[in-house]
Each structure stands twice: as structure tokens, then as C-alpha cells.
Coordinates of C-alpha atoms in Angstrom, one line a residue:
M1 CA 0.0 0.0 0.0
F2 CA 2.8 2.4 0.8
R3 CA 4.2 2.1 -2.7
V4 CA 0.8 2.6 -4.3
R5 CA 0.2 5.7 -2.3
R6 CA 3.5 7.1 -3.5
V7 CA 2.7 6.4 -7.1
L8 CA -0.8 7.7 -7.3
P9 CA 0.1 11.4 -7.0
A10 CA 2.6 11.0 -9.8
L11 CA -0.1 9.4 -12.0
L12 CA -2.5 12.1 -11.2
F13 CA 0.2 14.7 -12.0
A14 CA 0.9 13.0 -15.4
A15 CA -2.8 13.2 -16.2
V16 CA -2.9 17.0 -16.0
P17 CA -2.8 18.5 -19.5
L18 CA 0.6 19.8 -20.4
C19 CA -0.8 23.2 -21.2
A20 CA -1.7 23.7 -17.5
L21 CA 2.0 23.3 -16.6
A22 CA 3.2 26.1 -18.9
A23 CA 5.7 28.6 -17.5
P24 CA 3.7 31.6 -16.1
D25 CA 5.2 34.0 -18.7
F26 CA 4.7 31.7 -21.7
D27 CA 2.2 33.1 -24.2
R28 CA 1.0 30.2 -26.3
D29 CA -1.4 32.3 -28.3
A30 CA 1.4 34.6 -29.4
W31 CA 3.4 31.6 -30.7
R32 CA 0.4 30.4 -32.5
A33 CA 0.1 33.8 -34.1
D34 CA 3.7 33.7 -35.1
Y35 CA 3.1 30.3 -36.8
A36 CA 0.1 31.8 -38.6
T37 CA 2.2 34.7 -39.7
L38 CA 4.9 32.3 -41.0
K39 CA 2.4 30.3 -43.1
Q40 CA 0.9 33.5 -44.5
A41 CA 4.4 34.7 -45.5
L42 CA 5.1 31.3 -47.2
E43 CA 1.9 31.6 -49.2
R44 CA 2.8 35.1 -50.2
D45 CA 6.6 34.9 -50.8
Y46 CA 8.0 31.4 -50.9
A47 CA 8.7 30.3 -54.5
N48 CA 8.8 26.6 -53.7
L49 CA 5.5 26.3 -51.8
A50 CA 3.5 24.8 -54.7
W51 CA 6.2 22.2 -55.3
I52 CA 6.5 21.4 -51.6
G53 CA 2.7 21.0 -51.5
S54 CA 2.8 18.6 -54.5
T55 CA 2.6 14.8 -54.4
Q56 CA 6.0 14.8 -56.3
S57 CA 8.0 16.6 -53.6
G58 CA 8.2 13.9 -51.0
V59 CA 7.1 16.3 -48.3
D60 CA 3.7 15.7 -46.6
L61 CA 3.0 19.3 -45.8
P62 CA -0.5 18.8 -44.3
A63 CA 1.0 16.2 -41.9
L64 CA 3.9 18.6 -41.1
D65 CA 1.3 21.4 -40.3
R66 CA -0.7 19.1 -38.0
Q67 CA 2.5 18.1 -36.2
T68 CA 3.5 21.7 -35.7
R69 CA 0.1 22.7 -34.4
R70 CA 0.2 19.8 -31.9
A71 CA 3.7 20.7 -30.8
L72 CA 2.6 24.3 -30.1
D73 CA -0.5 23.1 -28.3
S74 CA 1.6 20.9 -26.0
A75 CA 4.6 23.3 -25.5
E76 CA 5.3 24.3 -21.9
N77 CA 7.7 27.2 -22.6
D78 CA 9.2 29.4 -25.2
A79 CA 12.0 27.0 -26.0
Q80 CA 9.6 24.2 -26.8
A81 CA 7.5 26.5 -28.9
E82 CA 10.5 27.8 -30.8
Q83 CA 11.6 24.2 -31.4
A84 CA 8.2 23.4 -32.9
I85 CA 8.7 26.2 -35.5
R86 CA 12.3 25.2 -36.2
D87 CA 11.2 21.6 -36.8
F88 CA 8.5 22.9 -39.2
V89 CA 11.1 24.7 -41.2
A90 CA 13.4 21.7 -41.2
G91 CA 10.6 19.6 -42.6
F92 CA 10.7 21.4 -45.9
H93 CA 14.2 20.1 -46.6
D94 CA 15.1 23.4 -48.4
G95 CA 18.4 24.8 -47.2
H96 CA 17.6 28.2 -48.6
F97 CA 14.4 28.4 -46.4
S98 CA 16.2 29.0 -43.2
F99 CA 16.7 31.0 -40.1
L100 CA 18.8 34.1 -39.8
T101 CA 20.5 35.6 -36.8
T102 CA 18.0 37.2 -34.4
L103 CA 18.8 40.9 -34.2
Q104 CA 18.9 43.0 -31.1
T105 CA 17.2 46.3 -31.0
G106 CA 19.2 49.5 -30.6
A107 CA 21.1 52.0 -32.6
A108 CA 23.2 50.6 -35.4
A109 CA 26.8 51.5 -35.6
A110 CA 28.0 53.8 -38.4
E111 CA 29.6 52.3 -41.5
P112 CA 33.5 52.5 -41.2
A113 CA 35.5 54.4 -43.8
S114 CA 36.2 52.5 -47.0
V115 CA 39.6 51.0 -47.5
D116 CA 41.8 51.6 -50.6
L117 CA 42.8 48.1 -51.8
T118 CA 44.8 49.3 -54.8
A119 CA 47.9 49.8 -52.7
A120 CA 47.6 46.5 -50.8
D121 CA 49.8 43.5 -51.4
A122 CA 48.3 40.2 -52.6
A123 CA 47.9 38.6 -49.2
S124 CA 46.3 41.7 -47.6
G125 CA 44.1 42.5 -50.6
C126 CA 42.7 39.0 -51.0
A127 CA 42.1 38.9 -47.2
A128 CA 40.2 42.2 -47.4
L129 CA 38.0 40.9 -50.2
G130 CA 37.1 37.9 -48.0
V131 CA 38.8 35.4 -50.2
G132 CA 39.5 32.2 -48.3
A133 CA 37.7 33.5 -45.2
G134 CA 35.5 30.4 -45.0
G135 CA 38.4 28.0 -45.0
H136 CA 38.9 25.3 -47.6
P137 CA 36.1 22.7 -47.5
G138 CA 36.9 19.0 -47.2
F139 CA 36.6 17.4 -50.6
S140 CA 34.1 14.6 -51.1
L141 CA 36.4 11.6 -51.4
P142 CA 40.2 11.2 -51.0
F143 CA 41.2 10.5 -54.6
E144 CA 44.6 11.9 -54.0
S145 CA 45.4 9.0 -51.6
L146 CA 44.7 6.4 -54.3
P147 CA 47.3 4.4 -56.3
G148 CA 47.8 5.9 -59.8
F149 CA 47.1 9.5 -58.7
K150 CA 49.3 12.4 -59.9
L151 CA 48.7 15.9 -58.5
L152 CA 48.9 18.6 -61.1
S153 CA 47.8 21.6 -59.1
D154 CA 47.2 21.8 -55.3
G155 CA 44.4 24.4 -55.2
M156 CA 46.1 26.3 -52.4
D157 CA 49.1 28.1 -53.7
Q158 CA 47.9 27.2 -57.2
P159 CA 44.5 28.2 -58.6
L160 CA 42.6 24.8 -58.6
R161 CA 43.0 21.3 -57.3
T162 CA 43.5 19.0 -60.3
G163 CA 45.1 15.7 -61.0
L164 CA 45.4 12.7 -63.2
L165 CA 44.2 9.2 -62.1
T166 CA 45.1 6.0 -63.9
T167 CA 43.6 2.7 -62.7
P168 CA 44.4 -0.8 -63.9
Q169 CA 42.3 -1.5 -67.0
G170 CA 40.6 1.8 -66.5
P171 CA 40.5 5.2 -68.3
R172 CA 42.9 8.0 -67.7
I173 CA 40.9 10.4 -65.6
G174 CA 41.3 14.2 -65.3
L175 CA 40.1 15.2 -61.8
L176 CA 38.9 18.7 -61.3
R177 CA 37.8 19.8 -57.8
L178 CA 35.4 22.7 -57.6
P179 CA 34.9 23.5 -53.8
E180 CA 32.6 26.4 -54.5
F181 CA 31.0 28.4 -57.3
A182 CA 32.1 31.7 -55.9
P183 CA 35.5 33.5 -56.4
T184 CA 36.1 34.0 -52.7
A185 CA 36.9 30.3 -52.3
Y186 CA 40.0 30.4 -54.4
L187 CA 42.8 32.1 -52.4
G188 CA 45.7 30.8 -54.6
L189 CA 44.0 32.2 -57.7
C190 CA 43.4 35.6 -56.0
R191 CA 47.0 35.9 -55.1
Q192 CA 48.1 34.9 -58.5
V193 CA 46.1 37.5 -60.3
W194 CA 46.2 40.2 -57.7
Q195 CA 48.1 42.7 -59.9
Q196 CA 45.2 42.6 -62.4
L197 CA 42.6 42.8 -59.6
R198 CA 44.1 45.9 -58.0
S199 CA 43.5 48.0 -61.1
E200 CA 39.7 47.6 -60.7
D201 CA 37.6 50.5 -59.5
S202 CA 35.9 48.8 -56.5
A203 CA 35.9 45.7 -54.3
D204 CA 32.8 44.4 -56.3
D205 CA 34.7 44.9 -59.6
M206 CA 37.6 43.0 -58.1
R207 CA 35.4 40.0 -57.2
D208 CA 33.9 40.1 -60.7
A209 CA 37.4 40.1 -62.2
L210 CA 38.3 37.2 -59.9
M211 CA 35.3 35.3 -61.2
D212 CA 36.6 35.8 -64.8
A213 CA 40.0 34.5 -63.7
L214 CA 38.3 31.4 -62.2
A215 CA 36.7 30.7 -65.7
D216 CA 40.2 31.1 -67.2
A217 CA 41.7 28.7 -64.7
V218 CA 39.0 26.1 -65.3
A219 CA 39.5 26.4 -69.1
T220 CA 43.3 26.0 -68.7
A221 CA 42.8 22.9 -66.5
L222 CA 40.5 21.3 -69.1
Q223 CA 43.0 22.1 -71.9
G224 CA 45.7 20.5 -69.7
F225 CA 43.7 17.3 -69.4
A226 CA 43.3 17.2 -73.2
A227 CA 47.1 17.7 -73.6
A228 CA 47.7 14.9 -71.1
K229 CA 45.5 12.6 -73.2
A230 CA 42.9 12.1 -70.4
D231 CA 40.0 9.9 -71.5
L232 CA 37.4 11.6 -69.4
V233 CA 37.1 14.4 -66.9
L234 CA 35.6 13.9 -63.4
V235 CA 34.3 17.1 -61.9
D236 CA 34.0 16.9 -58.1
V237 CA 31.3 19.2 -56.7
G238 CA 30.9 17.2 -53.5
N239 CA 30.8 19.3 -50.4
D240 CA 30.3 22.3 -52.7
P241 CA 27.8 24.8 -51.0
G242 CA 27.1 26.7 -54.2
G243 CA 27.7 30.3 -54.8
N244 CA 26.6 32.4 -57.8
D245 CA 25.4 32.0 -61.4
S246 CA 28.7 30.5 -62.5
G247 CA 27.1 27.1 -61.8
D248 CA 25.2 27.7 -65.1
V249 CA 27.9 29.7 -66.9
L250 CA 30.8 27.3 -66.5
T251 CA 28.9 24.4 -68.1
R252 CA 29.7 25.8 -71.5
L253 CA 33.4 25.0 -71.0
F254 CA 32.8 21.3 -71.2
T255 CA 31.3 21.0 -74.7
T256 CA 31.0 22.6 -78.1
R257 CA 27.3 21.7 -78.3
P258 CA 24.6 24.3 -77.6
V259 CA 23.9 24.5 -73.8
H260 CA 20.5 25.7 -72.7
S261 CA 20.0 27.2 -69.2
A262 CA 17.0 26.1 -67.1
P263 CA 13.6 27.8 -67.2
L264 CA 13.6 30.4 -64.4
L265 CA 10.5 31.3 -62.4
V266 CA 10.2 33.9 -59.7
S267 CA 7.7 34.2 -56.9
Q268 CA 4.7 36.5 -57.6
S269 CA 5.9 38.7 -54.8
P270 CA 7.7 42.0 -54.3
A271 CA 11.1 40.2 -54.7
G272 CA 10.0 38.6 -57.9
T273 CA 8.8 41.9 -59.2
A274 CA 12.1 43.5 -58.3
Y275 CA 14.0 41.0 -60.4
L276 CA 11.7 41.5 -63.4
D277 CA 12.2 45.3 -63.1
E278 CA 15.9 44.9 -62.8
Q279 CA 16.1 42.8 -66.0
L280 CA 13.8 45.2 -67.8
H281 CA 16.0 48.1 -66.8
R282 CA 19.1 46.3 -68.2
L283 CA 17.4 45.3 -71.5
T284 CA 15.9 48.8 -72.2
G285 CA 19.3 50.3 -71.3
A286 CA 21.0 48.1 -73.9
L287 CA 18.4 49.2 -76.5
Q288 CA 18.7 52.9 -75.7
E289 CA 22.3 53.3 -74.8
H290 CA 24.5 50.7 -76.6
H291 CA 23.5 51.2 -80.3
P292 CA 22.6 47.5 -81.0
D293 CA 22.8 46.2 -84.6
P294 CA 19.6 44.9 -86.2
A295 CA 20.1 41.3 -85.0
A296 CA 20.8 42.4 -81.4
R297 CA 17.9 44.9 -81.5
R298 CA 15.5 42.1 -82.5
L299 CA 16.7 39.9 -79.6
L300 CA 16.5 42.7 -77.1
R301 CA 13.0 43.7 -78.2
Q302 CA 11.8 40.0 -78.0
S303 CA 13.3 39.6 -74.5
T304 CA 11.9 43.0 -73.4
A305 CA 8.5 42.0 -74.5
A306 CA 8.7 38.7 -72.7
F307 CA 9.7 40.4 -69.4
Q308 CA 7.0 43.1 -69.8
Q309 CA 4.4 40.3 -70.1
S310 CA 5.8 38.7 -67.0
R311 CA 5.7 42.0 -65.2
R312 CA 2.0 42.3 -66.1
S313 CA 1.4 38.8 -64.8
A314 CA 3.2 39.6 -61.6
G315 CA 0.6 42.4 -61.0
D316 CA -2.4 40.1 -61.5
A317 CA -4.3 38.9 -58.4
P318 CA -2.3 36.0 -57.0
C319 CA -3.9 32.6 -56.6
D320 CA -4.6 31.1 -53.2
L321 CA -2.0 28.5 -52.0
S322 CA -3.6 27.9 -48.6
W323 CA -4.7 24.5 -49.9
T324 CA -1.2 23.3 -49.3
W325 CA -1.9 23.0 -45.5
S326 CA -4.8 20.6 -46.0
E327 CA -4.1 18.6 -49.2
R328 CA -1.5 17.5 -51.7
R329 CA -1.9 18.1 -55.4
D330 CA -0.2 16.9 -58.6
W331 CA 2.5 19.4 -59.6
N332 CA 1.9 18.9 -63.3
A333 CA -1.8 19.5 -63.0
M334 CA -1.7 22.7 -61.0
P335 CA -3.5 25.6 -62.8
C336 CA -1.5 28.1 -60.8
R337 CA 1.7 27.9 -58.7
R338 CA 2.0 31.6 -57.9
L339 CA 5.1 31.8 -60.0
V340 CA 6.0 34.1 -63.0
E341 CA 8.3 33.3 -65.9
A342 CA 11.6 35.2 -65.7
G343 CA 13.7 34.0 -68.6
S344 CA 16.3 31.4 -67.7
S345 CA 18.9 30.6 -65.1
G346 CA 21.5 32.1 -67.5
G347 CA 19.7 35.4 -68.2
P348 CA 16.8 36.5 -70.4
L349 CA 17.8 34.0 -73.1
D350 CA 18.5 30.4 -72.3
Y351 CA 20.9 30.1 -75.2
L352 CA 22.8 32.5 -77.5
P353 CA 25.5 31.4 -80.0
A354 CA 28.9 32.7 -79.2
D355 CA 29.1 34.7 -82.4
A356 CA 25.6 36.0 -82.5
I357 CA 26.3 39.5 -81.0
A358 CA 29.7 41.2 -81.2
D359 CA 29.0 43.8 -78.5
M360 CA 29.9 42.0 -75.2
T361 CA 27.7 44.3 -73.1
I362 CA 24.6 43.6 -75.1
A363 CA 25.4 39.9 -75.4
H364 CA 25.9 39.6 -71.6
R365 CA 22.5 41.3 -70.9
L366 CA 20.8 38.6 -73.0
N367 CA 22.8 35.6 -71.9
W368 CA 25.3 35.6 -69.0
A369 CA 27.4 32.8 -70.4
Q370 CA 28.6 35.1 -73.1
D371 CA 31.2 36.4 -70.5
V372 CA 33.2 33.1 -71.0
R373 CA 32.5 32.5 -74.7
A374 CA 36.2 32.6 -75.5
H375 CA 36.5 29.4 -73.4
W376 CA 33.5 27.4 -74.7
G377 CA 34.4 23.9 -75.6
A378 CA 37.7 23.9 -73.7
W379 CA 37.0 20.2 -73.2
T380 CA 35.0 18.1 -75.6
G381 CA 35.3 14.6 -74.3
P382 CA 33.3 12.5 -71.8
V383 CA 32.5 14.2 -68.4
Y384 CA 31.2 12.8 -65.1
V385 CA 30.0 15.0 -62.3
L386 CA 30.5 13.8 -58.7
T387 CA 27.8 14.9 -56.2
D388 CA 27.1 14.1 -52.6
A389 CA 24.5 15.1 -50.0
K390 CA 26.4 18.3 -49.3
T391 CA 26.2 19.5 -52.9
Y392 CA 23.9 22.5 -52.8
S393 CA 22.5 25.5 -54.7
S394 CA 24.7 26.7 -57.6
A395 CA 26.5 23.4 -57.5
E396 CA 23.2 21.6 -58.0
M397 CA 22.5 24.0 -60.9
F398 CA 25.9 22.9 -62.4
A399 CA 25.1 19.2 -62.0
A400 CA 21.5 19.7 -63.4
R401 CA 22.6 21.7 -66.4
M402 CA 25.4 19.2 -67.2
H403 CA 23.0 16.3 -67.0
D404 CA 19.9 17.9 -68.6
N405 CA 22.0 19.1 -71.6
G406 CA 23.5 15.6 -72.1
I407 CA 27.1 16.9 -71.3
A408 CA 27.8 14.7 -68.3
R409 CA 26.7 11.7 -66.3
T410 CA 26.3 12.3 -62.6
V411 CA 27.7 9.9 -60.0
G412 CA 27.7 9.6 -56.3
V413 CA 24.8 10.5 -54.0
R414 CA 21.7 12.7 -54.4
T415 CA 22.4 16.3 -53.8
G416 CA 21.2 18.2 -50.7
G417 CA 18.2 19.9 -52.4
D418 CA 18.6 23.6 -52.1
G419 CA 17.7 24.5 -55.6
C420 CA 17.3 28.1 -56.6
G421 CA 17.8 30.7 -53.8
F422 CA 17.6 34.4 -54.4
M423 CA 17.6 36.4 -57.7
V424 CA 17.5 39.6 -55.7
A425 CA 18.0 40.5 -52.1
S426 CA 14.8 40.8 -50.1
P427 CA 14.1 41.6 -46.5
P428 CA 13.6 38.5 -44.3
T429 CA 10.3 37.6 -42.6
T430 CA 10.3 38.5 -38.9
L431 CA 7.8 36.8 -36.7
P432 CA 6.2 39.5 -34.4
H433 CA 6.3 37.7 -31.0
S434 CA 9.5 35.7 -31.1
R435 CA 11.4 38.0 -33.5
L436 CA 12.7 34.9 -35.3
R437 CA 13.9 35.9 -38.8
L438 CA 13.7 33.7 -41.8
R439 CA 14.8 34.0 -45.4
M440 CA 12.6 32.5 -48.2
P441 CA 13.8 31.7 -51.7
N442 CA 12.2 33.8 -54.4
C443 CA 13.1 31.7 -57.5
V444 CA 12.6 28.2 -59.0
R445 CA 14.8 26.5 -61.6
L446 CA 13.0 23.8 -63.5
R447 CA 14.6 20.5 -64.6
A448 CA 14.2 19.1 -68.1
D449 CA 11.3 16.9 -66.9
G450 CA 9.6 20.0 -65.4
S451 CA 10.3 19.3 -61.8
D452 CA 11.7 21.8 -59.3
E453 CA 15.5 21.6 -58.7
V454 CA 14.9 21.9 -55.0
A455 CA 14.1 18.1 -55.0
G456 CA 17.8 17.5 -55.4
I457 CA 19.8 15.9 -58.3
A458 CA 19.7 12.1 -58.3
P459 CA 22.8 10.5 -59.7
D460 CA 22.8 8.5 -62.9
L461 CA 25.3 6.2 -61.2
P462 CA 24.6 5.8 -57.5
V463 CA 27.6 5.1 -55.3
L464 CA 26.3 5.1 -51.8
P465 CA 28.3 4.7 -48.6
Q466 CA 28.4 1.1 -47.3
S467 CA 28.8 -0.2 -43.8
G468 CA 32.4 -1.0 -43.0
E469 CA 33.8 0.7 -46.1
S470 CA 36.4 3.4 -45.8
D471 CA 36.3 6.6 -47.8
R472 CA 39.3 5.4 -49.8
A473 CA 37.5 2.2 -50.6
R474 CA 34.4 4.1 -51.7
A475 CA 36.6 6.4 -53.8
W476 CA 38.1 3.4 -55.6
R477 CA 34.6 1.8 -56.1
L478 CA 33.4 5.1 -57.6
L479 CA 36.3 5.2 -60.0
Q480 CA 35.5 1.6 -61.0
T481 CA 31.9 2.5 -61.5
V482 CA 32.9 5.5 -63.7
G483 CA 35.4 3.4 -65.7
A484 CA 32.8 0.6 -66.4
D485 CA 30.2 3.1 -67.5
W486 CA 32.8 4.9 -69.7
R487 CA 33.8 1.6 -71.4
T488 CA 30.2 0.7 -72.0
R489 CA 29.2 4.1 -73.4
H490 CA 32.4 5.1 -75.2
G491 CA 34.0 1.8 -76.1
G492 CA 37.1 2.4 -74.1
G493 CA 39.5 -0.2 -72.8

């Protein structure tokens, strides 16, 4: 009896609803209002909502909503309520839809005086530009440790990490590591070309010039593989977090065939409208200020008309996406996704021949890959692109464009699934009670099959981690997989 009496109060205590035990200063209704605000912002601004709400996405959004509401109903304090909202965001599996640092209120500090980088030495100047500040990411697999590997360029003091791999009865492989699609990842390259960079007018111009130098370095590496009689090129974008539009642009260096950028859609939101306005300004500026020849004028007018139509569509009454919280629908059958056409991931035109427009300024405003047209087709042989679960964003764009244009086969693991992020900067969503701040993607890149790139890029040749297998063993197995596929498809060996 003594033990029973001791247990009964505990049982009675456990039967009390959790909401009755909440901390005295915990405002559940305010957290529920924050959650409602977040869902309204998603309906209004989030470019991927229709895809996430589709049956094809793999995300059960109605179930996620129910789970979040239950978690808020049972939360006992602010920490648990915040975790419920964080779990909701994580359930989208979209790395671009994410939390930002919560800001403190108070007076902001004044901007410091600008720094003149033109007098800086290479080490100081590159550091001031932020080059190498994030550290060099670990590459996906340790190919350098395998038999038959020869290092050509270390990617630290030299511009890129490259090497040649020869395996028994296998092809001669040119290995190109791309740790990031942003110039600030390439410290050796920055130091090498600093004398050219310091002649630029601003830090932004220096970064643009460094991006041009990166394209030059990739082209040089590819030409080196050809000179070394490599049978194929393996481009490693494992652990690559993305970066900028070079994930689309650089694909042209791997083939002489026409390469088409992905259809680009922007959210029917202020951010999407801002991007459309930006492109219209650039197109009309080219028409009015750069004296285009008749062929260029025709293309500029066509692109301007397309963006003007999209701008009108952006001003239409948006469709209601609140259904996403209660049901799932077929992506391909949706009459409205609250998205607006915005040219391509490579600019207003998805393709423009290298010799179509002589004026580089006009050519660039139509198709951004024109910036590197001197390097198109630096390599023309077989290509494989290595991806892993930490391949994101612009690196996914690279893998998708290489695959969808028939340039490369993908090998490894499905990518992380960030897809398109931000075509223009836009203010984050701030939840009124908690002050949590979130960024929401304002663009969508479509695959060749019409799906949203945020789903991730599945490899043509899966090479998944296996229990008891070392990274070196998996690297060797991946090379064997690539070699076997190359022999089958290209008759090698």
C-alpha cells in the first residue's frame, strides 16, 4: 500500500494537460500567431511552396502542419514553442528556407570608412576581399590518396585542385575539384592575379574580375587534361555549398554543343517583381544606350516584350495557396503555382550562339554565359560530375545543367536539395512575437522533366556509402563505376 500511495500522486500529475503546466510568462497564443504569420508569408513569398505541397515533392505538408500545431498546443515554454517552429522549417528540406540571426534592438553602428585596396599586397588585398575566409572545405572523397594519382595543381598556392588518375584496365581520368561556385573560395587564384585585380575600381569589380579569372583557370585545366590525353574528366562538386550564377555559366566550357539554361520562375511577390524590373532596366538600357545592330535589337526587343508580359502577370491577383496545408496536389496538373516566368537561369535567353552578337555588353545582358564564350568547348570529351548530400544551390545548378544538356553523367549521392535561392536580395520575414527571422527563396529552376530543382539531383550512377567501407575504398569503387560506364558508353578499354 505504501508504494501505491507514493505512485498515485505521480499518476494524477501526469494526467494533467501539459498546457496547464506552462511557464507563467509563456504566451502560447502569441506563438500560434507567429506560426500563422509564417504560413501567410510562405503563401505570399515562398517560391517553392506549390512544389513542396505537391505529391511529387516527397514532403507531406498537411502532416507537417498538423505536427507543428500539436507541438505548439503541448509546448510548456518558449524554448519548446520555438523548437516546434524550427522543426516545421526543417521539414521542408530546403536549405535556402532557413533562419537568420535574431537581431537586437538599438542604434546601429555607423559604417566605417572605406579601404583603398589598390595599394595592398596580394595577401592583404585578398584577405580584405574575403577570399578564403570560410576555409577550404573538405573534398568529397580522398582520390589523392589512391594508387595511380598524380597531383597537377594543389588548389592552395595554385588556382585549382587538379590531378590525373590512372587505374588498372581503366580510363585515364582528369580530376577537377570545384569546392565552391564563388570566387572567394580560391585564395591561390586571387593571389596569382592580384596585380590585375588591384586595377579595378571597386571591391565588387575585383570580385567580378576574380570570377573571370576562375573561368580562365577552369579552361586552362581542361585544356591541360586534353594535352595529357585524359580519356574523361571527373568534376567533383561534392561538399560544394554553391555560390553564384557560374554554376550555369561554366557548363559551356565542357562541350561545343549548344547548352540551354534552365527555365527560371520567380515568386509572384515584391522580390519577384524587383527581379523582373531589374532585367527590364538592363534590357531597355541596352536598347537605348548601346546602339545595337539589327540582330541584337531584335533579340533585345523580344526579351523586353517577354519580361514586360511577366511584369504584367506579376501584377495580377495571386492565386490562393492555402490548400497546401490541407491537401497535396499533382505538380503537373496545378493551374496556378503563384510563379512568374523570368527568362532562364542564364539570363533572359536560355541560349545565344557565341558569335551572335559582337558587343559584349549587349550579349551579356541577354545571356550571361557570353562572359566566358572565349572558353566554350575547352574540353569536348566525356564528363562525369560527382555529387554528394552536401552539394547545394549553384553546385546543383551545375550538375543539373550538365545532366539535362547531355554533357555529363552524374555519379555519387543525391544532392542536398537547395535548388534556386535568391535572384534579388529581399528583407527577411520577422515573426512578431518571437522575433525569429527567416529567409525565403524567391526563384525556381526547372529541370528538363519539369520538376523543381529543390528536389535534389539524383545520380545516374549511385555510389552510396556502405557499412564497413572506408572513404578510400568508396573512392576506388566510384572510379571503377565510372570506368565501367565509360567503357560501355564510349567503347574504351
